[in-house]
JSON list of C-alpha atoms in Angstrom, two decimals:
[
{"chain": "H", "resi": 1, "resn": "MET", "atom": "CA", "xyz": [1.73, -2.32, -17.42]},
{"chain": "H", "resi": 2, "resn": "ALA", "atom": "CA", "xyz": [3.20, -1.54, -14.01]},
{"chain": "H", "resi": 3, "resn": "ARG", "atom": "CA", "xyz": [6.94, -0.98, -14.32]},
{"chain": "H", "resi": 4, "resn": "PHE", "atom": "CA", "xyz": [7.55, -1.24, -10.55]},
{"chain": "H", "resi": 5, "resn": "THR", "atom": "CA", "xyz": [6.40, -3.32, -7.63]},
{"chain": "H", "resi": 6, "resn": "LEU", "atom": "CA", "xyz": [6.29, -1.14, -4.50]},
{"chain": "H", "resi": 7, "resn": "THR", "atom": "CA", "xyz": [6.60, -2.77, -1.08]},
{"chain": "H", "resi": 8, "resn": "HIS", "atom": "CA", "xyz": [6.10, -0.55, 1.95]},
{"chain": "H", "resi": 9, "resn": "THR", "atom": "CA", "xyz": [8.32, -1.54, 4.88]},
{"chain": "H", "resi": 10, "resn": "ALA", "atom": "CA", "xyz": [7.48, -1.40, 8.59]},
{"chain": "H", "resi": 11, "resn": "LEU", "atom": "CA", "xyz": [9.14, 2.06, 8.68]},
{"chain": "H", "resi": 12, "resn": "ALA", "atom": "CA", "xyz": [6.58, 4.46, 7.21]},
{"chain": "H", "resi": 13, "resn": "GLY", "atom": "CA", "xyz": [7.82, 6.08, 4.02]},
{"chain": "H", "resi": 14, "resn": "LEU", "atom": "CA", "xyz": [10.66, 3.61, 3.42]},
{"chain": "H", "resi": 15, "resn": "VAL", "atom": "CA", "xyz": [9.78, 1.72, 0.23]},
{"chain": "H", "resi": 16, "resn": "LEU", "atom": "CA", "xyz": [11.37, -1.20, -1.59]},
{"chain": "H", "resi": 17, "resn": "VAL", "atom": "CA", "xyz": [11.07, -0.68, -5.36]},
{"chain": "H", "resi": 18, "resn": "GLU", "atom": "CA", "xyz": [11.41, -3.68, -7.66]},
{"chain": "H", "resi": 19, "resn": "ARG", "atom": "CA", "xyz": [11.88, -2.95, -11.34]},
{"chain": "H", "resi": 20, "resn": "GLN", "atom": "CA", "xyz": [9.98, -5.22, -13.72]},
{"chain": "H", "resi": 21, "resn": "ARG", "atom": "CA", "xyz": [12.14, -6.60, -16.51]},
{"chain": "H", "resi": 22, "resn": "ALA", "atom": "CA", "xyz": [11.09, -7.41, -20.06]},
{"chain": "H", "resi": 23, "resn": "GLN", "atom": "CA", "xyz": [13.52, -10.17, -21.08]},
{"chain": "H", "resi": 24, "resn": "ASP", "atom": "CA", "xyz": [14.36, -12.06, -24.23]},
{"chain": "H", "resi": 25, "resn": "ALA", "atom": "CA", "xyz": [17.39, -13.79, -25.75]},
{"chain": "H", "resi": 26, "resn": "ARG", "atom": "CA", "xyz": [19.22, -10.45, -26.08]},
{"chain": "H", "resi": 27, "resn": "GLY", "atom": "CA", "xyz": [18.93, -9.54, -22.39]},
{"chain": "H", "resi": 28, "resn": "PHE", "atom": "CA", "xyz": [16.43, -7.29, -20.65]},
{"chain": "H", "resi": 29, "resn": "PHE", "atom": "CA", "xyz": [14.87, -3.84, -20.54]},
{"chain": "H", "resi": 30, "resn": "SER", "atom": "CA", "xyz": [13.60, -2.19, -17.37]},
{"chain": "H", "resi": 31, "resn": "ARG", "atom": "CA", "xyz": [12.53, 1.30, -16.50]},
{"chain": "H", "resi": 32, "resn": "PHE", "atom": "CA", "xyz": [14.99, 2.57, -13.90]},
{"chain": "H", "resi": 33, "resn": "PHE", "atom": "CA", "xyz": [13.06, 5.62, -12.68]},
{"chain": "H", "resi": 34, "resn": "CYS", "atom": "CA", "xyz": [9.75, 7.26, -13.50]},
{"chain": "H", "resi": 35, "resn": "ALA", "atom": "CA", "xyz": [8.72, 10.40, -11.62]},
{"chain": "H", "resi": 36, "resn": "ASP", "atom": "CA", "xyz": [5.02, 9.79, -12.22]},
{"chain": "H", "resi": 37, "resn": "GLU", "atom": "CA", "xyz": [5.02, 6.17, -11.08]},
{"chain": "H", "resi": 38, "resn": "LEU", "atom": "CA", "xyz": [7.36, 6.68, -8.11]},
{"chain": "H", "resi": 39, "resn": "ALA", "atom": "CA", "xyz": [5.45, 9.72, -6.81]},
{"chain": "H", "resi": 40, "resn": "GLU", "atom": "CA", "xyz": [2.97, 7.28, -5.28]},
{"chain": "H", "resi": 41, "resn": "ALA", "atom": "CA", "xyz": [5.90, 5.70, -3.41]},
{"chain": "H", "resi": 42, "resn": "GLY", "atom": "CA", "xyz": [6.85, 9.10, -1.98]},
{"chain": "H", "resi": 43, "resn": "PHE", "atom": "CA", "xyz": [9.53, 10.43, -4.35]},
{"chain": "H", "resi": 44, "resn": "ARG", "atom": "CA", "xyz": [7.73, 13.61, -5.34]},
{"chain": "H", "resi": 45, "resn": "MET", "atom": "CA", "xyz": [10.57, 16.11, -5.69]},
{"chain": "H", "resi": 46, "resn": "PRO", "atom": "CA", "xyz": [12.67, 16.49, -8.84]},
{"chain": "H", "resi": 47, "resn": "ILE", "atom": "CA", "xyz": [16.04, 14.80, -8.95]},
{"chain": "H", "resi": 48, "resn": "ALA", "atom": "CA", "xyz": [18.60, 17.41, -7.93]},
{"chain": "H", "resi": 49, "resn": "GLN", "atom": "CA", "xyz": [21.76, 15.28, -7.89]},
{"chain": "H", "resi": 50, "resn": "ILE", "atom": "CA", "xyz": [22.93, 11.85, -9.02]},
{"chain": "H", "resi": 51, "resn": "ASN", "atom": "CA", "xyz": [25.93, 10.20, -7.36]},
{"chain": "H", "resi": 52, "resn": "HIS", "atom": "CA", "xyz": [27.82, 7.07, -8.36]},
{"chain": "H", "resi": 53, "resn": "THR", "atom": "CA", "xyz": [29.98, 5.07, -5.94]},
{"chain": "H", "resi": 54, "resn": "PHE", "atom": "CA", "xyz": [32.40, 2.20, -6.33]},
{"chain": "H", "resi": 55, "resn": "THR", "atom": "CA", "xyz": [33.53, 0.08, -3.38]},
{"chain": "H", "resi": 56, "resn": "ALA", "atom": "CA", "xyz": [36.27, -2.46, -4.08]},
{"chain": "H", "resi": 57, "resn": "ARG", "atom": "CA", "xyz": [36.17, -4.88, -1.15]},
{"chain": "H", "resi": 58, "resn": "ARG", "atom": "CA", "xyz": [33.52, -7.16, 0.26]},
{"chain": "H", "resi": 59, "resn": "GLY", "atom": "CA", "xyz": [32.62, -6.24, 3.86]},
{"chain": "H", "resi": 60, "resn": "ALA", "atom": "CA", "xyz": [33.24, -2.51, 3.45]},
{"chain": "H", "resi": 61, "resn": "VAL", "atom": "CA", "xyz": [30.78, -0.21, 5.19]},
{"chain": "H", "resi": 62, "resn": "ARG", "atom": "CA", "xyz": [29.72, 3.33, 4.26]},
{"chain": "H", "resi": 63, "resn": "GLY", "atom": "CA", "xyz": [27.33, 5.49, 6.27]},
{"chain": "H", "resi": 64, "resn": "LEU", "atom": "CA", "xyz": [25.10, 6.21, 8.10]},
{"chain": "H", "resi": 65, "resn": "HIS", "atom": "CA", "xyz": [24.67, 9.61, 6.44]},
{"chain": "H", "resi": 66, "resn": "PHE", "atom": "CA", "xyz": [21.88, 12.19, 6.36]},
{"chain": "H", "resi": 67, "resn": "GLN", "atom": "CA", "xyz": [21.31, 15.92, 5.92]},
{"chain": "H", "resi": 68, "resn": "HIS", "atom": "CA", "xyz": [19.53, 18.19, 8.39]},
{"chain": "H", "resi": 69, "resn": "PRO", "atom": "CA", "xyz": [16.51, 20.23, 7.26]},
{"chain": "H", "resi": 70, "resn": "PRO", "atom": "CA", "xyz": [16.03, 22.32, 5.24]},
{"chain": "H", "resi": 71, "resn": "HIS", "atom": "CA", "xyz": [18.47, 20.25, 3.17]},
{"chain": "H", "resi": 72, "resn": "ALA", "atom": "CA", "xyz": [16.95, 16.88, 4.08]},
{"chain": "H", "resi": 73, "resn": "GLU", "atom": "CA", "xyz": [16.66, 14.70, 1.01]},
{"chain": "H", "resi": 74, "resn": "ASP", "atom": "CA", "xyz": [14.89, 11.72, -0.46]},
{"chain": "H", "resi": 75, "resn": "LYS", "atom": "CA", "xyz": [17.30, 9.13, -1.84]},
{"chain": "H", "resi": 76, "resn": "PHE", "atom": "CA", "xyz": [16.68, 6.43, -4.41]},
{"chain": "H", "resi": 77, "resn": "ILE", "atom": "CA", "xyz": [19.46, 3.84, -3.96]},
{"chain": "H", "resi": 78, "resn": "SER", "atom": "CA", "xyz": [20.30, 1.15, -6.54]},
{"chain": "H", "resi": 79, "resn": "CYS", "atom": "CA", "xyz": [23.12, -1.36, -6.88]},
{"chain": "H", "resi": 80, "resn": "LEU", "atom": "CA", "xyz": [24.38, -1.60, -10.46]},
{"chain": "H", "resi": 81, "resn": "ARG", "atom": "CA", "xyz": [27.16, -4.14, -9.87]},
{"chain": "H", "resi": 82, "resn": "GLY", "atom": "CA", "xyz": [27.69, -6.56, -7.00]},
{"chain": "H", "resi": 83, "resn": "GLU", "atom": "CA", "xyz": [25.48, -6.94, -3.92]},
{"chain": "H", "resi": 84, "resn": "ILE", "atom": "CA", "xyz": [24.95, -4.83, -0.82]},
{"chain": "H", "resi": 85, "resn": "PHE", "atom": "CA", "xyz": [23.16, -4.89, 2.54]},
{"chain": "H", "resi": 86, "resn": "ASP", "atom": "CA", "xyz": [21.41, -1.49, 2.37]},
{"chain": "H", "resi": 87, "resn": "VAL", "atom": "CA", "xyz": [20.31, 0.09, 5.68]},
{"chain": "H", "resi": 88, "resn": "ALA", "atom": "CA", "xyz": [18.00, 2.98, 6.55]},
{"chain": "H", "resi": 89, "resn": "VAL", "atom": "CA", "xyz": [17.47, 4.31, 10.10]},
{"chain": "H", "resi": 90, "resn": "ASP", "atom": "CA", "xyz": [14.40, 6.35, 11.08]},
{"chain": "H", "resi": 91, "resn": "LEU", "atom": "CA", "xyz": [15.51, 9.66, 12.63]},
{"chain": "H", "resi": 92, "resn": "ARG", "atom": "CA", "xyz": [12.16, 11.45, 12.45]},
{"chain": "H", "resi": 93, "resn": "ARG", "atom": "CA", "xyz": [11.34, 13.26, 15.66]},
{"chain": "H", "resi": 94, "resn": "GLY", "atom": "CA", "xyz": [8.18, 11.78, 17.18]},
{"chain": "H", "resi": 95, "resn": "SER", "atom": "CA", "xyz": [8.06, 8.82, 14.80]},
{"chain": "H", "resi": 96, "resn": "PRO", "atom": "CA", "xyz": [6.76, 5.57, 16.36]},
{"chain": "H", "resi": 97, "resn": "THR", "atom": "CA", "xyz": [9.73, 3.82, 14.71]},
{"chain": "H", "resi": 98, "resn": "PHE", "atom": "CA", "xyz": [12.35, 6.38, 15.84]},
{"chain": "H", "resi": 99, "resn": "LEU", "atom": "CA", "xyz": [15.88, 4.84, 15.75]},
{"chain": "H", "resi": 100, "resn": "GLN", "atom": "CA", "xyz": [14.63, 1.60, 14.22]},
{"chain": "H", "resi": 101, "resn": "TRP", "atom": "CA", "xyz": [16.43, 0.31, 11.16]},
{"chain": "H", "resi": 102, "resn": "HIS", "atom": "CA", "xyz": [15.47, -1.69, 8.11]},
{"chain": "H", "resi": 103, "resn": "ALA", "atom": "CA", "xyz": [17.75, -3.39, 5.60]},
{"chain": "H", "resi": 104, "resn": "GLU", "atom": "CA", "xyz": [17.34, -4.87, 2.13]},
{"chain": "H", "resi": 105, "resn": "ILE", "atom": "CA", "xyz": [19.69, -6.79, -0.14]},
{"chain": "H", "resi": 106, "resn": "LEU", "atom": "CA", "xyz": [20.18, -4.78, -3.33]},
{"chain": "H", "resi": 107, "resn": "SER", "atom": "CA", "xyz": [22.08, -6.26, -6.24]},
{"chain": "H", "resi": 108, "resn": "ALA", "atom": "CA", "xyz": [22.61, -5.97, -9.95]},
{"chain": "H", "resi": 109, "resn": "GLY", "atom": "CA", "xyz": [20.70, -9.22, -10.33]},
{"chain": "H", "resi": 110, "resn": "ASN", "atom": "CA", "xyz": [17.59, -8.54, -8.26]},
{"chain": "H", "resi": 111, "resn": "ALA", "atom": "CA", "xyz": [16.61, -5.17, -9.81]},
{"chain": "H", "resi": 112, "resn": "ARG", "atom": "CA", "xyz": [15.69, -3.69, -6.44]},
{"chain": "H", "resi": 113, "resn": "SER", "atom": "CA", "xyz": [16.07, -0.12, -5.21]},
{"chain": "H", "resi": 114, "resn": "LEU", "atom": "CA", "xyz": [15.37, 1.44, -1.85]},
{"chain": "H", "resi": 115, "resn": "LEU", "atom": "CA", "xyz": [13.48, 4.72, -1.63]},
{"chain": "H", "resi": 116, "resn": "VAL", "atom": "CA", "xyz": [14.84, 6.40, 1.53]},
{"chain": "H", "resi": 117, "resn": "PRO", "atom": "CA", "xyz": [12.74, 9.42, 2.53]},
{"chain": "H", "resi": 118, "resn": "GLN", "atom": "CA", "xyz": [13.78, 12.58, 4.31]},
{"chain": "H", "resi": 119, "resn": "GLY", "atom": "CA", "xyz": [14.38, 12.00, 7.99]},
{"chain": "H", "resi": 120, "resn": "PHE", "atom": "CA", "xyz": [16.33, 8.77, 7.56]},
{"chain": "H", "resi": 121, "resn": "ALA", "atom": "CA", "xyz": [20.04, 7.99, 7.79]},
{"chain": "H", "resi": 122, "resn": "HIS", "atom": "CA", "xyz": [21.43, 5.68, 5.10]},
{"chain": "H", "resi": 123, "resn": "GLY", "atom": "CA", "xyz": [24.39, 3.34, 4.81]},
{"chain": "H", "resi": 124, "resn": "PHE", "atom": "CA", "xyz": [25.41, 0.01, 3.34]},
{"chain": "H", "resi": 125, "resn": "GLN", "atom": "CA", "xyz": [27.79, -2.93, 3.57]},
{"chain": "H", "resi": 126, "resn": "THR", "atom": "CA", "xyz": [29.18, -4.60, 0.46]},
{"chain": "H", "resi": 127, "resn": "LEU", "atom": "CA", "xyz": [28.43, -8.32, 0.23]},
{"chain": "H", "resi": 128, "resn": "SER", "atom": "CA", "xyz": [30.69, -8.82, -2.78]},
{"chain": "H", "resi": 129, "resn": "ASP", "atom": "CA", "xyz": [33.79, -7.25, -4.25]},
{"chain": "H", "resi": 130, "resn": "ASP", "atom": "CA", "xyz": [33.52, -4.48, -6.84]},
{"chain": "H", "resi": 131, "resn": "CYS", "atom": "CA", "xyz": [30.17, -2.91, -5.94]},
{"chain": "H", "resi": 132, "resn": "GLU", "atom": "CA", "xyz": [28.79, 0.07, -7.82]},
{"chain": "H", "resi": 133, "resn": "LEU", "atom": "CA", "xyz": [25.80, 2.08, -6.65]},
{"chain": "H", "resi": 134, "resn": "ILE", "atom": "CA", "xyz": [23.87, 4.97, -8.05]},
{"chain": "H", "resi": 135, "resn": "TYR", "atom": "CA", "xyz": [22.03, 7.41, -5.78]},
{"chain": "H", "resi": 136, "resn": "LEU", "atom": "CA", "xyz": [19.32, 9.78, -6.99]},
{"chain": "H", "resi": 137, "resn": "HIS", "atom": "CA", "xyz": [18.89, 12.70, -4.56]},
{"chain": "H", "resi": 138, "resn": "SER", "atom": "CA", "xyz": [16.02, 15.15, -4.26]},
{"chain": "H", "resi": 139, "resn": "ARG", "atom": "CA", "xyz": [18.34, 17.87, -2.90]},
{"chain": "H", "resi": 140, "resn": "PRO", "atom": "CA", "xyz": [21.97, 18.70, -3.63]},
{"chain": "H", "resi": 141, "resn": "TYR", "atom": "CA", "xyz": [24.68, 17.99, -1.10]},
{"chain": "H", "resi": 142, "resn": "ALA", "atom": "CA", "xyz": [25.03, 20.74, 1.53]},
{"chain": "H", "resi": 143, "resn": "ALA", "atom": "CA", "xyz": [28.20, 20.34, 3.62]},
{"chain": "H", "resi": 144, "resn": "ALA", "atom": "CA", "xyz": [26.86, 22.51, 6.47]},
{"chain": "H", "resi": 145, "resn": "ALA", "atom": "CA", "xyz": [23.78, 20.25, 6.78]},
{"chain": "H", "resi": 146, "resn": "GLU", "atom": "CA", "xyz": [25.66, 16.94, 6.66]},
{"chain": "H", "resi": 147, "resn": "ALA", "atom": "CA", "xyz": [25.57, 14.58, 9.65]},
{"chain": "H", "resi": 148, "resn": "ALA", "atom": "CA", "xyz": [25.87, 10.88, 10.37]},
{"chain": "H", "resi": 149, "resn": "LEU", "atom": "CA", "xyz": [25.35, 8.15, 12.92]},
{"chain": "H", "resi": 150, "resn": "ASN", "atom": "CA", "xyz": [28.04, 5.72, 13.96]},
{"chain": "H", "resi": 151, "resn": "VAL", "atom": "CA", "xyz": [27.59, 2.38, 12.17]},
{"chain": "H", "resi": 152, "resn": "ARG", "atom": "CA", "xyz": [28.71, 0.56, 15.34]},
{"chain": "H", "resi": 153, "resn": "ASP", "atom": "CA", "xyz": [26.33, 2.40, 17.69]},
{"chain": "H", "resi": 154, "resn": "PRO", "atom": "CA", "xyz": [25.02, -0.18, 20.20]},
{"chain": "H", "resi": 155, "resn": "ARG", "atom": "CA", "xyz": [21.79, 1.77, 20.55]},
{"chain": "H", "resi": 156, "resn": "LEU", "atom": "CA", "xyz": [21.01, 0.98, 16.91]},
{"chain": "H", "resi": 157, "resn": "ALA", "atom": "CA", "xyz": [22.26, -2.63, 17.14]},
{"chain": "H", "resi": 158, "resn": "ILE", "atom": "CA", "xyz": [22.42, -3.06, 13.37]},
{"chain": "H", "resi": 159, "resn": "ASP", "atom": "CA", "xyz": [23.00, -6.71, 12.54]},
{"chain": "H", "resi": 160, "resn": "TRP", "atom": "CA", "xyz": [25.67, -6.21, 9.87]},
{"chain": "H", "resi": 161, "resn": "PRO", "atom": "CA", "xyz": [25.98, -9.52, 7.98]},
{"chain": "H", "resi": 162, "resn": "GLN", "atom": "CA", "xyz": [29.78, -9.59, 7.69]},
{"chain": "H", "resi": 163, "resn": "PRO", "atom": "CA", "xyz": [32.82, -8.44, 9.64]},
{"chain": "H", "resi": 164, "resn": "PHE", "atom": "CA", "xyz": [33.94, -4.97, 8.57]},
{"chain": "H", "resi": 165, "resn": "THR", "atom": "CA", "xyz": [36.86, -5.00, 6.13]},
{"chain": "H", "resi": 166, "resn": "ASP", "atom": "CA", "xyz": [36.94, -1.28, 5.34]},
{"chain": "H", "resi": 167, "resn": "LEU", "atom": "CA", "xyz": [35.49, 1.70, 7.20]},
{"chain": "H", "resi": 168, "resn": "SER", "atom": "CA", "xyz": [36.76, 5.21, 6.68]},
{"chain": "H", "resi": 169, "resn": "ASP", "atom": "CA", "xyz": [38.20, 7.12, 9.63]},
{"chain": "H", "resi": 170, "resn": "ARG", "atom": "CA", "xyz": [35.46, 9.66, 9.09]},
{"chain": "H", "resi": 171, "resn": "ASP", "atom": "CA", "xyz": [32.66, 7.07, 9.30]},
{"chain": "H", "resi": 172, "resn": "SER", "atom": "CA", "xyz": [34.21, 5.22, 12.23]},
{"chain": "H", "resi": 173, "resn": "ASN", "atom": "CA", "xyz": [34.44, 8.45, 14.24]},
{"chain": "H", "resi": 174, "resn": "HIS", "atom": "CA", "xyz": [30.84, 9.61, 13.94]},
{"chain": "H", "resi": 175, "resn": "PRO", "atom": "CA", "xyz": [29.43, 10.16, 17.44]},
{"chain": "H", "resi": 176, "resn": "LEU", "atom": "CA", "xyz": [27.28, 7.66, 19.26]},
{"chain": "H", "resi": 177, "resn": "ILE", "atom": "CA", "xyz": [23.66, 8.58, 19.91]},
{"chain": "H", "resi": 178, "resn": "THR", "atom": "CA", "xyz": [23.08, 10.23, 23.29]},
{"chain": "H", "resi": 179, "resn": "SER", "atom": "CA", "xyz": [19.88, 10.70, 25.27]},
{"chain": "H", "resi": 180, "resn": "GLU", "atom": "CA", "xyz": [19.84, 14.32, 24.06]},
{"chain": "H", "resi": 181, "resn": "PHE", "atom": "CA", "xyz": [19.29, 13.24, 20.45]},
{"chain": "H", "resi": 182, "resn": "THR", "atom": "CA", "xyz": [15.56, 13.63, 19.77]},
{"chain": "H", "resi": 183, "resn": "GLY", "atom": "CA", "xyz": [15.65, 13.29, 15.99]},
{"chain": "H", "resi": 184, "resn": "ILE", "atom": "CA", "xyz": [15.47, 15.60, 13.02]}
]
């Protein structure tokens, strides 16, 4: 029995993962992660770090974060409580979809995750109050390799679904993309 439905997006390597649920009167069971099954979706490295976030207010935005090589990472993003608009931006040098973005609604109810490969920036906007996410990372956080795009960058033109209610000073001050940026 397949535990996941894998849907490849228009951005090569970015995969929507839907967990299959076995349900009965007690509730449900689903496999959250399986290295063997998700290797075919592109998550081939061991999990090096797991992070858990909580965001209190609807409309809050976090992102668009990434790490430069050799610390670039695959991320497996899941929403455990609430609902989010999850965004990935292709930053791969020479990619035919360079600087294009893709978004998915992830929620506790829809059992979806987004597999974000190396070479992508990632961020999200909460669509409900009290959102909790879990991130599985293929590499540990490396402060010296950290970078981000500005979530309001007109060159990206991300169609955020709600007005921003919360955005950290750090995230609001990430630089805009210039013509010198050729990717990672």
